[in-house]
Coordinates of C-alpha atoms and ligand atoms in Angstrom, one line a residue:
M1 CA -36.6 -47.7 -30.4
L2 CA -37.9 -44.1 -30.6
P3 CA -39.1 -42.6 -33.9
A4 CA -36.6 -40.9 -36.0
R5 CA -38.2 -37.5 -35.5
H6 CA -38.3 -38.0 -31.4
R7 CA -34.9 -39.5 -31.4
S8 CA -33.3 -36.3 -33.2
M9 CA -35.0 -34.2 -30.6
V10 CA -33.6 -35.9 -27.6
L11 CA -30.2 -35.7 -29.1
M12 CA -30.6 -32.2 -29.9
K13 CA -31.6 -31.6 -26.2
K14 CA -28.4 -33.3 -25.3
I15 CA -26.4 -31.1 -27.5
T16 CA -28.0 -27.8 -26.4
R17 CA -27.5 -28.9 -23.0
G18 CA -23.8 -29.8 -23.9
T19 CA -22.9 -26.5 -24.8
H20 CA -24.5 -24.9 -21.4
R21 CA -22.1 -27.3 -19.8
K22 CA -19.1 -25.7 -21.1
V23 CA -16.2 -25.8 -18.5
N24 CA -13.5 -23.4 -17.9
Y25 CA -10.1 -25.3 -17.5
V26 CA -6.8 -24.0 -16.4
S27 CA -5.0 -26.6 -18.7
K28 CA -6.9 -24.2 -21.5
L29 CA -6.2 -21.1 -20.3
F30 CA -3.7 -18.6 -22.1
Q31 CA -1.6 -17.6 -19.3
P32 CA 2.1 -17.4 -20.5
Q33 CA 4.2 -17.2 -17.2
N34 CA 7.6 -16.0 -16.8
V35 CA 9.9 -18.5 -15.6
V36 CA 12.6 -16.5 -13.7
P37 CA 15.6 -18.9 -12.7
K38 CA 16.2 -18.7 -8.8
D39 CA 19.9 -17.4 -9.1
N40 CA 18.9 -14.9 -11.8
K41 CA 16.8 -12.5 -10.4
V42 CA 15.2 -9.8 -13.0
K43 CA 17.8 -7.2 -13.3
N44 CA 15.5 -4.4 -12.9
E45 CA 13.3 -5.4 -10.4
D46 CA 13.7 -2.1 -8.6
C47 CA 12.2 -0.2 -11.2
L48 CA 9.2 -2.6 -11.3
S49 CA 6.0 -1.8 -9.0
K50 CA 4.6 -5.1 -7.3
S51 CA 1.5 -5.1 -9.4
Q52 CA 3.5 -4.7 -12.8
K53 CA 5.8 -7.6 -11.4
L54 CA 3.1 -10.0 -10.3
M55 CA 0.8 -9.3 -13.2
L56 CA 3.8 -10.0 -15.8
D57 CA 5.1 -12.9 -14.0
L58 CA 2.2 -14.8 -13.5
G59 CA 0.6 -14.1 -17.2
V60 CA -1.8 -11.8 -16.3
I61 CA -0.5 -9.3 -18.8
R62 CA 2.4 -9.2 -21.1
Q63 CA 4.5 -5.9 -22.3
A64 CA 4.1 -5.3 -25.9
S65 CA 6.5 -2.5 -26.0
A66 CA 7.8 0.2 -23.3
G67 CA 4.3 1.4 -21.9
A68 CA 2.0 -0.7 -23.9
F69 CA 0.6 -4.1 -22.7
H70 CA -1.3 -7.0 -23.7
M71 CA -4.3 -7.7 -21.7
L72 CA -4.3 -11.4 -21.5
P73 CA -7.3 -13.3 -20.8
L74 CA -7.2 -13.1 -16.9
S75 CA -6.8 -9.3 -16.8
E76 CA -9.5 -9.0 -19.5
R77 CA -12.0 -10.8 -17.2
S78 CA -11.1 -8.6 -14.9
L79 CA -11.5 -5.5 -16.7
Q80 CA -15.0 -6.7 -17.8
K81 CA -16.0 -7.1 -14.5
L82 CA -15.1 -3.7 -13.6
I83 CA -16.8 -2.4 -17.1
S84 CA -19.9 -3.8 -15.6
I85 CA -19.8 -2.2 -12.3
V86 CA -19.1 1.4 -14.2
D87 CA -22.1 0.5 -16.8
D88 CA -24.5 -0.3 -14.2
E89 CA -23.8 2.8 -11.9
M90 CA -23.9 5.0 -15.1
S91 CA -27.1 3.6 -16.2
K92 CA -28.4 4.6 -12.9
I93 CA -27.7 8.5 -13.4
D94 CA -28.9 8.1 -16.9
A95 CA -25.5 8.2 -18.8
Q96 CA -25.6 6.9 -22.3
K97 CA -22.7 4.8 -23.7
L98 CA -21.2 5.6 -26.9
M99 CA -17.9 5.2 -28.8
L100 CA -15.8 8.2 -30.3
P101 CA -13.1 7.4 -32.7
L102 CA -9.5 7.5 -31.1
L103 CA -8.4 9.8 -33.7
T104 CA -9.7 13.5 -33.4
P105 CA -8.9 15.9 -35.8
G106 CA -5.8 18.4 -34.5
E107 CA -7.6 21.6 -35.5
L108 CA -10.2 20.9 -32.5
W109 CA -7.3 20.7 -30.1
K110 CA -5.7 23.8 -31.9
T111 CA -9.0 25.6 -31.4
T112 CA -8.9 25.1 -27.6
G113 CA -5.3 25.7 -27.2
R114 CA -4.5 22.4 -26.0
W115 CA -2.6 21.3 -28.8
E116 CA 0.2 23.6 -27.5
D117 CA -0.6 23.0 -24.0
V118 CA -0.2 19.3 -23.7
G119 CA 2.9 19.5 -25.5
E120 CA 5.0 16.6 -26.1
E121 CA 2.8 14.2 -24.2
L122 CA 0.3 14.4 -27.0
F123 CA 0.6 11.8 -29.5
T124 CA 0.2 13.6 -32.8
L125 CA 0.2 12.1 -36.4
K126 CA -0.7 13.0 -40.3
D127 CA -2.5 11.1 -42.6
R128 CA -1.5 10.8 -46.4
H129 CA -3.2 14.0 -47.1
D130 CA -1.2 16.1 -44.6
K131 CA -4.0 16.5 -42.1
E132 CA -3.2 16.5 -38.6
F133 CA -4.7 14.1 -35.7
V134 CA -4.6 13.4 -32.1
L135 CA -4.4 10.1 -30.8
S136 CA -6.8 11.0 -28.1
P137 CA -5.6 11.1 -24.4
T138 CA -9.2 12.4 -23.5
H139 CA -12.2 13.7 -25.5
E140 CA -13.4 16.9 -24.6
E141 CA -12.7 18.7 -28.0
A142 CA -14.5 15.5 -29.9
V143 CA -17.6 15.0 -27.8
T144 CA -18.1 18.9 -27.7
D145 CA -17.6 19.1 -31.4
L146 CA -19.9 16.3 -31.8
I147 CA -22.5 18.1 -29.8
A148 CA -21.9 21.4 -32.0
S149 CA -22.5 19.6 -35.1
V150 CA -25.8 18.0 -34.5
P151 CA -28.9 19.9 -35.0
Q152 CA -29.3 22.4 -32.0
L153 CA -30.4 20.6 -29.2
S154 CA -33.3 22.2 -26.9
Y155 CA -33.0 22.9 -23.2
R156 CA -35.7 20.1 -22.7
Q157 CA -33.1 17.5 -23.8
F158 CA -30.5 18.2 -20.9
P159 CA -29.0 16.8 -18.9
L160 CA -27.2 15.0 -21.5
R161 CA -24.5 12.7 -20.1
L162 CA -22.5 10.6 -22.5
Y163 CA -19.7 8.1 -21.7
Q164 CA -17.3 5.5 -23.3
V165 CA -14.7 3.1 -22.2
S166 CA -11.8 3.2 -24.7
N167 CA -8.1 3.3 -25.0
K168 CA -6.2 6.5 -24.6
F169 CA -2.9 7.5 -25.2
R170 CA -0.1 9.6 -23.9
D171 CA 3.4 9.8 -24.9
E172 CA 5.1 9.4 -21.8
M173 CA 8.6 10.6 -21.2
R174 CA 9.4 7.3 -19.0
P175 CA 6.3 4.9 -19.0
R176 CA 6.7 3.0 -15.7
F177 CA 4.7 0.7 -13.1
G178 CA 3.1 -1.5 -16.0
L179 CA -0.6 -0.4 -16.3
L180 CA -0.3 2.4 -13.8
R181 CA 1.5 4.8 -16.2
G182 CA 1.6 3.5 -19.6
K183 CA 1.6 5.1 -23.5
E184 CA -1.8 3.5 -24.0
F185 CA -4.1 2.7 -21.3
I186 CA -7.9 2.2 -20.9
M187 CA -10.2 4.8 -19.6
K188 CA -13.9 5.4 -18.8
D189 CA -14.5 9.1 -19.8
L190 CA -18.1 10.8 -19.2
Y191 CA -19.1 14.2 -20.5
T192 CA -21.8 16.1 -19.2
F193 CA -23.9 19.0 -20.9
D194 CA -26.3 21.2 -18.6
V195 CA -28.3 24.3 -19.4
S196 CA -27.1 26.3 -16.3
Q197 CA -24.2 26.5 -13.9
E198 CA -26.6 25.0 -11.1
A199 CA -27.9 22.4 -13.3
A200 CA -24.0 21.3 -14.2
S201 CA -23.4 21.4 -10.1
E202 CA -26.4 18.9 -9.7
T203 CA -24.9 16.8 -12.4
Y204 CA -21.5 17.1 -10.6
K205 CA -23.2 16.1 -7.4
A206 CA -24.8 12.9 -9.0
V207 CA -21.8 11.8 -10.9
S208 CA -19.6 12.1 -7.8
E209 CA -22.2 10.0 -5.9
A210 CA -22.1 7.3 -8.9
Y211 CA -18.3 7.2 -8.6
E212 CA -18.5 6.8 -4.7
N213 CA -20.8 3.7 -5.6
I214 CA -18.5 2.2 -7.8
F215 CA -15.5 2.7 -5.6
R216 CA -17.5 1.1 -2.7
R217 CA -18.4 -1.7 -5.0
I218 CA -14.6 -2.3 -6.0
G219 CA -14.1 -2.7 -2.1
I220 CA -10.7 -0.9 -2.1
R221 CA -10.2 2.1 0.4
Y222 CA -10.2 5.3 -1.4
L223 CA -9.9 8.9 -0.9
R224 CA -11.6 11.9 -2.6
V225 CA -9.7 15.0 -2.5
S226 CA -9.9 18.3 -3.9
A227 CA -7.6 18.9 -6.7
A228 CA -6.3 21.9 -9.1
A229 CA -8.0 21.7 -12.5
G230 CA -4.7 21.8 -14.3
I231 CA -4.8 22.0 -18.1
M232 CA -8.0 20.5 -18.2
G233 CA -9.6 24.0 -17.0
G234 CA -12.9 24.8 -15.2
S235 CA -13.8 25.4 -11.6
I236 CA -14.3 22.7 -9.3
S237 CA -12.3 19.6 -9.4
H238 CA -11.7 16.3 -7.3
E239 CA -9.5 13.2 -7.7
Y240 CA -9.9 9.9 -6.4
H241 CA -7.0 8.0 -4.8
F242 CA -6.1 4.5 -3.7
L243 CA -3.7 4.9 -1.0
A244 CA -0.3 2.9 -1.6
T245 CA 3.5 3.4 -1.2
T246 CA 4.1 3.2 -4.8
G247 CA 1.6 6.2 -5.2
E248 CA 3.2 9.2 -7.0
T249 CA 0.9 12.0 -5.7
Q250 CA 1.5 13.2 -2.4
L251 CA -1.9 13.9 -0.6
L252 CA -2.7 15.7 2.7
T253 CA -5.2 14.4 4.9
C254 CA -7.0 15.7 8.1
E255 CA -7.3 12.9 10.8
S256 CA -9.9 14.8 12.6
C257 CA -12.6 15.6 9.7
G258 CA -11.4 13.5 6.8
Y259 CA -10.6 16.3 4.5
G260 CA -8.0 15.6 1.7
T261 CA -6.0 17.4 -0.7
S262 CA -3.2 16.8 -3.3
A263 CA -0.2 18.1 -1.9
E264 CA 0.4 20.5 -4.9
N265 CA -3.1 22.2 -4.4
S266 CA -2.3 23.0 -0.6
V267 CA -1.5 26.9 0.4
T268 CA -1.7 26.2 4.2
H269 CA -1.2 23.5 6.6
D270 CA -4.2 23.9 8.7
C271 CA -6.9 21.9 7.5
P272 CA -9.3 24.6 5.6
A273 CA -12.4 22.2 6.5
C274 CA -12.1 22.1 10.5
G275 CA -9.1 23.9 11.3
H276 CA -7.3 21.2 12.9
S277 CA -3.5 22.0 12.8
F278 CA -2.2 19.0 11.5
L279 CA -2.3 17.5 7.8
Q280 CA -0.9 14.0 7.6
C281 CA 1.1 13.6 4.3
R282 CA 0.6 10.1 2.4
P283 CA 1.2 9.0 -1.1
G284 CA -1.9 8.1 -3.4
I285 CA -2.2 6.3 -6.6
E286 CA -5.0 8.4 -8.9
V287 CA -7.8 6.3 -10.1
G288 CA -10.5 8.9 -10.9
H289 CA -10.8 12.5 -11.8
T290 CA -13.5 14.8 -12.1
F291 CA -14.0 18.5 -13.4
L292 CA -16.6 20.9 -13.8
L293 CA -15.6 22.6 -17.0
G294 CA -18.1 25.6 -17.1
T295 CA -17.9 26.8 -21.1
K296 CA -14.3 26.3 -21.4
Y297 CA -14.8 23.9 -24.3
S298 CA -18.3 24.7 -25.3
L299 CA -17.3 28.5 -26.2
P300 CA -14.6 27.9 -28.5
L301 CA -16.1 25.0 -30.4
K302 CA -19.8 26.7 -30.2
A303 CA -21.8 23.8 -28.5
K304 CA -25.2 25.4 -27.7
F305 CA -28.5 24.7 -26.8
T306 CA -31.8 26.4 -27.6
T307 CA -33.2 28.3 -24.3
A308 CA -37.1 28.3 -23.3
T309 CA -37.2 31.6 -24.8
G310 CA -36.0 30.5 -28.1
K311 CA -32.4 32.0 -27.7
S312 CA -29.1 30.2 -28.0
D313 CA -26.6 29.7 -25.2
F314 CA -23.4 28.0 -24.6
L315 CA -23.7 24.5 -22.8
Q316 CA -22.1 24.1 -19.4
M317 CA -20.0 21.0 -19.2
G318 CA -18.2 18.5 -16.8
S319 CA -15.7 16.0 -17.5
Y320 CA -15.1 12.7 -15.4
G321 CA -12.7 10.1 -15.9
L322 CA -11.7 6.7 -14.4
G323 CA -8.6 5.2 -15.4
M324 CA -10.0 1.3 -15.7
T325 CA -6.6 -0.3 -16.3
R326 CA -5.1 1.9 -13.7
I327 CA -8.1 0.9 -11.3
L328 CA -7.1 -2.9 -12.0
A329 CA -3.1 -2.2 -11.4
A330 CA -3.6 0.0 -8.5
S331 CA -6.1 -2.8 -6.7
V332 CA -3.5 -5.4 -7.1
E333 CA -0.7 -2.9 -5.7
V334 CA -2.7 -2.1 -2.8
L335 CA -3.8 -5.8 -1.8
S336 CA -1.2 -8.2 -2.9
L337 CA 1.5 -9.8 -1.0
P338 CA 5.0 -9.5 -2.1
D339 CA 4.8 -12.9 -4.1
Q340 CA 1.0 -13.4 -4.5
I341 CA -1.7 -11.5 -6.3
R342 CA -4.7 -10.4 -4.5
W343 CA -7.5 -9.0 -6.5
P344 CA -10.9 -7.3 -4.7
I345 CA -13.1 -10.0 -5.1
A346 CA -15.4 -8.0 -7.1
L347 CA -12.7 -8.1 -9.8
A348 CA -11.3 -11.4 -9.5
P349 CA -10.9 -12.8 -13.0
Y350 CA -12.3 -16.0 -11.6
T351 CA -14.1 -16.2 -8.1
V352 CA -13.7 -19.9 -7.4
C353 CA -10.9 -22.2 -8.6
I354 CA -11.7 -25.9 -8.0
I355 CA -8.7 -28.3 -7.7
P356 CA -9.5 -32.0 -8.4
P357 CA -7.2 -34.7 -7.1
K358 CA -4.0 -36.1 -8.5
E359 CA -4.5 -38.7 -11.1
G360 CA -3.5 -42.2 -9.9
S361 CA -3.8 -41.0 -6.1
K362 CA -6.5 -42.9 -3.6
E363 CA -8.6 -39.6 -3.8
S364 CA -8.8 -39.8 -7.7
A365 CA -11.9 -42.2 -7.0
V366 CA -13.9 -38.9 -6.1
A367 CA -12.4 -36.9 -8.9
H368 CA -15.8 -36.4 -10.5
L369 CA -17.0 -34.0 -7.5
A370 CA -15.0 -31.3 -9.1
E371 CA -17.2 -31.1 -12.4
E372 CA -20.3 -32.1 -10.4
L373 CA -19.4 -28.8 -7.9
Y374 CA -18.5 -26.8 -10.8
H375 CA -22.1 -27.1 -12.6
K376 CA -24.1 -26.7 -9.4
L377 CA -22.0 -23.6 -8.9
N378 CA -22.7 -22.3 -12.2
S379 CA -26.3 -22.7 -11.8
V380 CA -26.3 -20.2 -9.2
D381 CA -26.3 -16.7 -10.4
C382 CA -23.4 -15.1 -8.3
F383 CA -20.8 -17.8 -9.5
R384 CA -22.3 -18.3 -13.2
D385 CA -19.2 -18.5 -15.7
D386 CA -17.0 -17.2 -12.7
L387 CA -15.5 -20.5 -11.9
I388 CA -12.5 -22.5 -13.3
I389 CA -11.0 -25.9 -12.6
D390 CA -7.4 -26.7 -12.3
N391 CA -7.4 -29.9 -14.0
R392 CA -3.9 -30.3 -14.4
C393 CA -4.3 -33.6 -12.6
N394 CA -0.7 -34.7 -13.4
M395 CA 0.4 -32.3 -10.8
T396 CA 0.0 -32.5 -7.1
I397 CA -2.9 -30.8 -5.3
G398 CA -0.1 -29.1 -3.3
K399 CA 1.4 -27.5 -6.2
R400 CA -1.7 -26.4 -8.1
L401 CA -2.9 -25.1 -4.5
F402 CA 0.2 -23.0 -4.5
E403 CA -0.1 -21.5 -8.0
A404 CA -4.0 -20.7 -7.4
Q405 CA -3.1 -18.6 -4.1
K406 CA -0.3 -16.7 -6.5
V407 CA -2.8 -16.1 -8.9
G408 CA -5.2 -15.0 -6.2
Y409 CA -8.4 -16.5 -6.7
P410 CA -10.5 -15.7 -3.8
L411 CA -12.1 -19.0 -3.4
I412 CA -10.2 -22.2 -4.0
V413 CA -12.1 -25.7 -3.4
V414 CA -9.9 -28.5 -2.8
I415 CA -11.1 -32.2 -3.5
G416 CA -8.7 -33.8 -1.0
R417 CA -8.4 -36.8 1.7
K418 CA -11.5 -35.7 3.4
A419 CA -13.6 -36.1 0.4
L420 CA -13.1 -40.0 0.8
Q421 CA -14.9 -39.7 4.3
P422 CA -18.5 -41.5 4.6
T423 CA -19.7 -37.7 4.9
P424 CA -17.5 -36.2 2.3
E425 CA -15.9 -33.0 3.2
L426 CA -14.2 -30.3 0.8
E427 CA -11.4 -27.9 1.7
V428 CA -12.1 -24.4 1.3
Y429 CA -9.1 -21.8 0.8
H430 CA -10.3 -18.2 1.4
T431 CA -7.3 -16.5 0.1
L432 CA -7.9 -12.7 1.1
M433 CA -8.6 -14.0 4.7
D434 CA -5.8 -16.6 4.5
K435 CA -8.2 -19.1 6.0
E436 CA -8.9 -22.6 5.4
T437 CA -12.0 -24.5 6.3
S438 CA -13.5 -28.0 5.8
I439 CA -17.0 -27.9 4.5
N440 CA -19.5 -30.8 4.1
K441 CA -20.0 -31.3 0.4
T442 CA -23.7 -30.7 0.7
D443 CA -23.2 -27.4 2.8
M444 CA -20.7 -26.0 0.2
I445 CA -23.1 -23.7 -2.4
P446 CA -24.7 -21.8 1.0
Y447 CA -21.2 -21.8 2.3
L448 CA -19.4 -20.0 -0.5
K449 CA -22.6 -17.9 -1.2
E450 CA -22.1 -16.4 2.3
C451 CA -18.0 -16.1 1.5
L452 CA -19.0 -13.8 -1.5
L453 CA -21.7 -11.9 0.8
N454 CA -19.0 -11.2 3.5
K455 CA -16.2 -10.2 1.3
Ligands
LIG1 ZN1 -10.0 18.8 9.2

């Protein structure tokens, strides 16, 4: 018998280890799926985009009202992965994260003229004192007023790059395509302040590179095209698009030099970059937009800085948006099969799903291999807390594999018949490549790592 104090320490260690050994189980997952009777297809199926239908049917999102959606645990995990990528790339260009109120005083929007310009798409409301507010679709006014309200900053304190990830609102006439065009959506919006046009152009270049990195890490083929500044104002503007048949923007692209522009922005059909005589027209989903704004907001809202000679001058601004919920939906839209979600591996809610044997089957003798593999993988950085076990062992392996492929887990490991061999093998389904391989149990971790590297 150990002394009492020692005993309690051992117990403490066990408990601590216990909390680290938390396992994600499909049986615990809040994933309310739509059960659609086979003979009763959804009536308005034609109005749904592929991503909307799949995400609703498979319990990834749930509609709250027309154009507003609950982000359920699977989509929330995916969103958090996207936010981590964005945070990482933003920190590389010294952008600082903050959070502005969703309510912006209406008077600021009246000062810049956008209260009228945006018109009926702008969600407005009054408080009990009759004060008007905008439920913000974007925060140029709010952030510019913030900078104008603080003790005047010196030229030494620039460039200043501030961003947030938050909910945005737009009173859409016809919300559609789920997260692609809603009344409420999540955006990452970055606002930059510089002391000269040259410095603002440098910032524009730096942010554009960060955006390219973000899209490369997401892993979906994208197009950056020159765009019209529209009601945002300013001089230079670019849009980032995923190419998809449901895309609402027509893009003109040059096969010869890679130049692209939005069709509404085009005055010629010869390529303005290389003179090639044919531009191809294809639909795209806009997922990002960048603007060099000049003093469009700093002038009316009086956002100034102190120059090296002690004078005051207006700040040069830029505004850079990424539609976060839109990127998720557009990724699913681009990659998915008609009846199976496909996530880019970087944004999959869980990278690995492990399926243990059916209870009562011969293979159930090696059911422990599931949790054994889970804990081994969980100790590897690139898999930590990115794993789930489908422990609904009253269901056949086939049924659970079918569901795991529908939800789109990129790597599915099945503890099947071959796990009973003297040298146990497990089956790995590589969802994105539609490939199946049997892997020796001891080679499993290096193999799965390799799969991640070659995504
Ligand atoms: Zn060209």
